[in-house]
């Protein structure tokens, strides 16, 4: 019974940690931004097959084609336009700045605009041909054109922000709470086992 009780409480503590982590994730990286990374821009629309999806509605959290966008063109919807720069989907930096902190993302030029690639460019391994001192994306190791940049894309910065949230100061309170809970569980288990050992060898009452 003791083992079963410990297992149940431990799972509850883990679930609490996961719940707190999700809350922290939402503060650091909003849900619409995480969904953008799974959207397939410039692929065929499922409704209008001849059209490509190059818009994203932040309210509906969906990738849209030009025809779908017409149904979303009113004040309640917030539309972002994806552009194809160097054969890769990107957003204009001026469109992203009011919505999320994009500092550290390598800027690229497209039609006179500064754009940020949406998806990661590298494989996670340093390229042998990269010269010493060349800046690399901290997430996927892609060679960066800007020495002051840290990430090649929106996806890589989001990935880094979520990792930092899991191990940095923003999650310290949740960690302390979990440690306290586990300490209380350990103390309770010790007490239960101690009582169980006392009951294993019952002593007879002395004869008078």
mmCIF file of C-alpha atoms in Angstrom:
data_model
loop_
_atom_site.group_PDB
_atom_site.id
_atom_site.type_symbol
_atom_site.label_atom_id
_atom_site.label_comp_id
_atom_site.label_asym_id
_atom_site.label_seq_id
_atom_site.Cartn_x
_atom_site.Cartn_y
_atom_site.Cartn_z
ATOM 1 C CA UNK A 1 0.000 0.000 0.000
ATOM 2 C CA UNK A 2 2.840 2.373 0.756
ATOM 3 C CA UNK A 3 4.341 1.915 -2.730
ATOM 4 C CA UNK A 4 0.968 2.506 -4.392
ATOM 5 C CA UNK A 5 0.369 5.657 -2.380
ATOM 6 C CA UNK A 6 3.779 7.089 -3.270
ATOM 7 C CA UNK A 7 3.233 6.427 -6.977
ATOM 8 C CA UNK A 8 -0.094 8.250 -6.975
ATOM 9 C CA UNK A 9 1.236 11.339 -5.206
ATOM 10 C CA UNK A 10 4.377 11.464 -7.377
ATOM 11 C CA UNK A 11 2.265 11.539 -10.534
ATOM 12 C CA UNK A 12 0.222 14.388 -9.135
ATOM 13 C CA UNK A 13 3.388 16.368 -8.437
ATOM 14 C CA UNK A 14 4.630 15.754 -11.992
ATOM 15 C CA UNK A 15 1.316 16.863 -13.444
ATOM 16 C CA UNK A 16 1.482 20.048 -11.402
ATOM 17 C CA UNK A 17 4.938 20.777 -12.811
ATOM 18 C CA UNK A 18 3.738 20.192 -16.370
ATOM 19 C CA UNK A 19 0.786 22.522 -15.811
ATOM 20 C CA UNK A 20 3.015 25.295 -14.514
ATOM 21 C CA UNK A 21 5.376 24.782 -17.431
ATOM 22 C CA UNK A 22 2.560 25.264 -19.925
ATOM 23 C CA UNK A 23 1.530 28.470 -18.217
ATOM 24 C CA UNK A 24 5.077 29.777 -18.386
ATOM 25 C CA UNK A 25 5.315 28.743 -22.042
ATOM 26 C CA UNK A 26 2.216 30.769 -22.867
ATOM 27 C CA UNK A 27 3.759 33.862 -21.274
ATOM 28 C CA UNK A 28 7.092 33.452 -23.044
ATOM 29 C CA UNK A 29 5.793 32.232 -26.421
ATOM 30 C CA UNK A 30 2.097 32.852 -27.177
ATOM 31 C CA UNK A 31 0.086 30.004 -28.659
ATOM 32 C CA UNK A 32 -0.497 31.698 -32.019
ATOM 33 C CA UNK A 33 3.258 31.969 -32.499
ATOM 34 C CA UNK A 34 3.841 28.298 -31.704
ATOM 35 C CA UNK A 35 1.121 27.359 -34.202
ATOM 36 C CA UNK A 36 2.744 29.488 -36.900
ATOM 37 C CA UNK A 37 5.756 27.188 -36.753
ATOM 38 C CA UNK A 38 3.616 24.167 -37.648
ATOM 39 C CA UNK A 39 1.789 25.992 -40.456
ATOM 40 C CA UNK A 40 2.857 25.024 -43.974
ATOM 41 C CA UNK A 41 3.146 28.317 -45.802
ATOM 42 C CA UNK A 42 3.159 28.297 -49.599
ATOM 43 C CA UNK A 43 1.556 24.865 -49.683
ATOM 44 C CA UNK A 44 -1.787 24.315 -51.447
ATOM 45 C CA UNK A 45 -4.904 25.392 -49.591
ATOM 46 C CA UNK A 46 -7.118 22.471 -48.601
ATOM 47 C CA UNK A 47 -10.242 24.420 -49.624
ATOM 48 C CA UNK A 48 -8.949 26.283 -52.681
ATOM 49 C CA UNK A 49 -6.488 23.829 -54.194
ATOM 50 C CA UNK A 50 -5.081 26.214 -56.801
ATOM 51 C CA UNK A 51 -4.151 28.783 -54.160
ATOM 52 C CA UNK A 52 -1.147 28.853 -51.842
ATOM 53 C CA UNK A 53 -1.390 29.652 -48.146
ATOM 54 C CA UNK A 54 0.657 32.765 -47.469
ATOM 55 C CA UNK A 55 -1.367 34.457 -44.732
ATOM 56 C CA UNK A 56 -1.868 33.689 -41.058
ATOM 57 C CA UNK A 57 -4.774 34.838 -38.903
ATOM 58 C CA UNK A 58 -3.668 35.366 -35.288
ATOM 59 C CA UNK A 59 -7.256 35.206 -34.051
ATOM 60 C CA UNK A 60 -8.247 31.970 -35.810
ATOM 61 C CA UNK A 61 -4.645 30.686 -35.635
ATOM 62 C CA UNK A 62 -4.840 29.330 -39.188
ATOM 63 C CA UNK A 63 -2.769 29.608 -42.359
ATOM 64 C CA UNK A 64 -4.898 31.057 -45.160
ATOM 65 C CA UNK A 65 -4.806 31.455 -48.916
ATOM 66 C CA UNK A 66 -5.901 34.634 -50.699
ATOM 67 C CA UNK A 67 -9.498 33.428 -51.085
ATOM 68 C CA UNK A 68 -9.725 32.308 -47.445
ATOM 69 C CA UNK A 69 -8.303 35.664 -46.361
ATOM 70 C CA UNK A 70 -11.258 37.510 -47.895
ATOM 71 C CA UNK A 71 -13.498 35.890 -45.297
ATOM 72 C CA UNK A 72 -11.203 37.165 -42.526
ATOM 73 C CA UNK A 73 -10.744 40.741 -43.695
ATOM 74 C CA UNK A 74 -12.417 42.656 -40.909
ATOM 75 C CA UNK A 75 -11.377 44.331 -37.677
ATOM 76 C CA UNK A 76 -11.755 41.259 -35.456
ATOM 77 C CA UNK A 77 -9.059 39.366 -37.334
ATOM 78 C CA UNK A 78 -5.326 40.072 -37.313
ATOM 79 C CA UNK A 79 -3.600 38.929 -40.493
ATOM 80 C CA UNK A 80 0.133 38.407 -40.996
ATOM 81 C CA UNK A 81 1.502 38.064 -44.532
ATOM 82 C CA UNK A 82 4.222 35.509 -45.257
ATOM 83 C CA UNK A 83 6.708 36.292 -48.023
ATOM 84 C CA UNK A 84 8.945 33.932 -49.971
ATOM 85 C CA UNK A 85 12.505 35.228 -49.602
ATOM 86 C CA UNK A 86 15.358 33.087 -50.957
ATOM 87 C CA UNK A 87 12.849 30.248 -51.429
ATOM 88 C CA UNK A 88 11.975 30.353 -47.703
ATOM 89 C CA UNK A 89 8.853 31.618 -45.921
ATOM 90 C CA UNK A 90 9.441 34.787 -43.939
ATOM 91 C CA UNK A 91 7.685 37.671 -42.190
ATOM 92 C CA UNK A 92 8.536 41.345 -42.306
ATOM 93 C CA UNK A 93 10.305 42.324 -39.115
ATOM 94 C CA UNK A 94 8.224 45.477 -38.799
ATOM 95 C CA UNK A 95 5.094 43.287 -38.650
ATOM 96 C CA UNK A 96 6.554 41.067 -35.923
ATOM 97 C CA UNK A 97 8.110 43.707 -33.656
ATOM 98 C CA UNK A 98 4.837 44.899 -32.063
ATOM 99 C CA UNK A 99 3.816 41.289 -31.385
ATOM 100 C CA UNK A 100 6.888 39.566 -29.930
ATOM 101 C CA UNK A 101 10.526 40.208 -29.037
ATOM 102 C CA UNK A 102 12.455 39.351 -32.205
ATOM 103 C CA UNK A 103 15.825 40.684 -31.055
ATOM 104 C CA UNK A 104 18.700 38.382 -31.944
ATOM 105 C CA UNK A 105 17.050 37.009 -35.090
ATOM 106 C CA UNK A 106 19.214 37.460 -38.178
ATOM 107 C CA UNK A 107 17.632 39.985 -40.582
ATOM 108 C CA UNK A 108 17.564 39.402 -44.327
ATOM 109 C CA UNK A 109 16.616 41.847 -47.067
ATOM 110 C CA UNK A 110 13.678 41.212 -49.386
ATOM 111 C CA UNK A 111 12.277 43.878 -51.746
ATOM 112 C CA UNK A 112 13.712 46.600 -49.526
ATOM 113 C CA UNK A 113 12.248 45.133 -46.326
ATOM 114 C CA UNK A 114 14.012 43.451 -43.457
ATOM 115 C CA UNK A 115 12.522 39.991 -43.035
ATOM 116 C CA UNK A 116 12.966 37.097 -40.621
ATOM 117 C CA UNK A 117 12.830 33.502 -41.802
ATOM 118 C CA UNK A 118 10.058 31.504 -40.154
ATOM 119 C CA UNK A 119 11.628 28.043 -40.149
ATOM 120 C CA UNK A 120 15.064 26.936 -38.999
ATOM 121 C CA UNK A 121 17.749 26.728 -41.657
ATOM 122 C CA UNK A 122 20.341 24.407 -40.130
ATOM 123 C CA UNK A 123 20.584 20.786 -39.046
ATOM 124 C CA UNK A 124 22.026 21.282 -35.574
ATOM 125 C CA UNK A 125 25.585 20.485 -36.696
ATOM 126 C CA UNK A 126 28.330 22.997 -37.445
ATOM 127 C CA UNK A 127 29.222 23.045 -41.131
ATOM 128 C CA UNK A 128 32.880 22.086 -41.792
ATOM 129 C CA UNK A 129 33.295 24.814 -44.378
ATOM 130 C CA UNK A 130 32.328 27.551 -41.913
ATOM 131 C CA UNK A 131 35.331 29.734 -41.171
ATOM 132 C CA UNK A 132 36.503 30.227 -37.622
ATOM 133 C CA UNK A 133 34.796 33.216 -36.046
ATOM 134 C CA UNK A 134 31.720 33.047 -38.284
ATOM 135 C CA UNK A 135 28.560 33.474 -36.226
ATOM 136 C CA UNK A 136 26.295 30.434 -36.017
ATOM 137 C CA UNK A 137 22.682 30.088 -34.950
ATOM 138 C CA UNK A 138 22.645 29.098 -31.285
ATOM 139 C CA UNK A 139 19.841 26.659 -31.962
ATOM 140 C CA UNK A 140 20.537 24.937 -35.293
ATOM 141 C CA UNK A 141 24.183 25.991 -35.987
ATOM 142 C CA UNK A 142 23.326 27.633 -39.325
ATOM 143 C CA UNK A 143 25.954 30.178 -40.463
ATOM 144 C CA UNK A 144 24.674 33.718 -39.892
ATOM 145 C CA UNK A 145 25.417 36.738 -42.057
ATOM 146 C CA UNK A 146 25.118 39.140 -39.142
ATOM 147 C CA UNK A 147 27.806 38.711 -36.435
ATOM 148 C CA UNK A 148 25.512 40.225 -33.798
ATOM 149 C CA UNK A 149 22.646 37.804 -34.501
ATOM 150 C CA UNK A 150 21.968 34.712 -32.401
ATOM 151 C CA UNK A 151 19.260 32.903 -34.360
ATOM 152 C CA UNK A 152 18.656 32.225 -38.041
ATOM 153 C CA UNK A 153 14.881 32.146 -37.775
ATOM 154 C CA UNK A 154 11.759 32.715 -35.749
ATOM 155 C CA UNK A 155 11.548 28.984 -35.048
ATOM 156 C CA UNK A 156 15.049 28.885 -33.554
ATOM 157 C CA UNK A 157 14.400 31.828 -31.235
ATOM 158 C CA UNK A 158 11.106 30.292 -30.090
ATOM 159 C CA UNK A 159 12.897 26.994 -29.444
ATOM 160 C CA UNK A 160 15.591 28.757 -27.404
ATOM 161 C CA UNK A 161 13.025 30.792 -25.449
ATOM 162 C CA UNK A 162 11.111 27.652 -24.463
ATOM 163 C CA UNK A 163 14.303 25.890 -23.367
ATOM 164 C CA UNK A 164 15.364 28.904 -21.340
ATOM 165 C CA UNK A 165 11.931 29.023 -19.767
ATOM 166 C CA UNK A 166 12.316 25.420 -18.673
ATOM 167 C CA UNK A 167 15.679 25.903 -16.966
ATOM 168 C CA UNK A 168 16.033 29.614 -16.253
ATOM 169 C CA UNK A 169 14.789 32.053 -13.647
ATOM 170 C CA UNK A 170 11.271 32.214 -15.057
ATOM 171 C CA UNK A 171 10.589 28.663 -13.897
ATOM 172 C CA UNK A 172 12.508 28.879 -10.609
ATOM 173 C CA UNK A 173 9.354 29.405 -8.549
ATOM 174 C CA UNK A 174 7.754 26.288 -10.033
ATOM 175 C CA UNK A 175 10.915 24.291 -9.307
ATOM 176 C CA UNK A 176 10.990 25.408 -5.674
ATOM 177 C CA UNK A 177 7.326 24.508 -5.265
ATOM 178 C CA UNK A 178 7.943 21.054 -6.732
ATOM 179 C CA UNK A 179 10.968 20.493 -4.484
ATOM 180 C CA UNK A 180 8.880 21.404 -1.422
ATOM 181 C CA UNK A 181 6.103 19.034 -2.507
ATOM 182 C CA UNK A 182 8.533 16.167 -3.053
ATOM 183 C CA UNK A 183 10.170 16.815 0.330
ATOM 184 C CA UNK A 184 6.756 16.611 2.008
ATOM 185 C CA UNK A 185 6.028 13.370 0.144
ATOM 186 C CA UNK A 186 9.355 11.868 1.235
ATOM 187 C CA UNK A 187 8.696 12.825 4.860
ATOM 188 C CA UNK A 188 5.211 11.276 4.746
ATOM 189 C CA UNK A 189 6.546 8.068 3.189
ATOM 190 C CA UNK A 190 9.242 7.813 5.875
ATOM 191 C CA UNK A 191 6.617 8.178 8.608
ATOM 192 C CA UNK A 192 4.358 5.531 7.056
ATOM 193 C CA UNK A 193 7.238 3.060 6.674
ATOM 194 C CA UNK A 194 8.357 3.682 10.247
ATOM 195 C CA UNK A 195 4.876 2.886 11.558
ATOM 196 C CA UNK A 196 4.701 -0.197 9.321
ATOM 197 C CA UNK A 197 7.984 -1.559 10.741
ATOM 198 C CA UNK A 198 6.712 -1.127 14.282
ATOM 199 C CA UNK A 199 3.646 -3.198 13.449
ATOM 200 C CA UNK A 200 5.614 -6.042 11.819
ATOM 201 C CA UNK A 201 6.665 -7.589 15.154
ATOM 202 C CA UNK A 202 3.845 -7.097 17.645
ATOM 203 C CA UNK A 203 4.957 -7.575 21.230
ATOM 204 C CA UNK A 204 2.973 -9.611 23.685
ATOM 205 C CA UNK A 205 1.686 -7.926 26.764
ATOM 206 C CA UNK A 206 3.724 -8.900 29.844
ATOM 207 C CA UNK A 207 2.208 -11.496 32.190
ATOM 208 C CA UNK A 208 1.307 -10.258 35.645
#
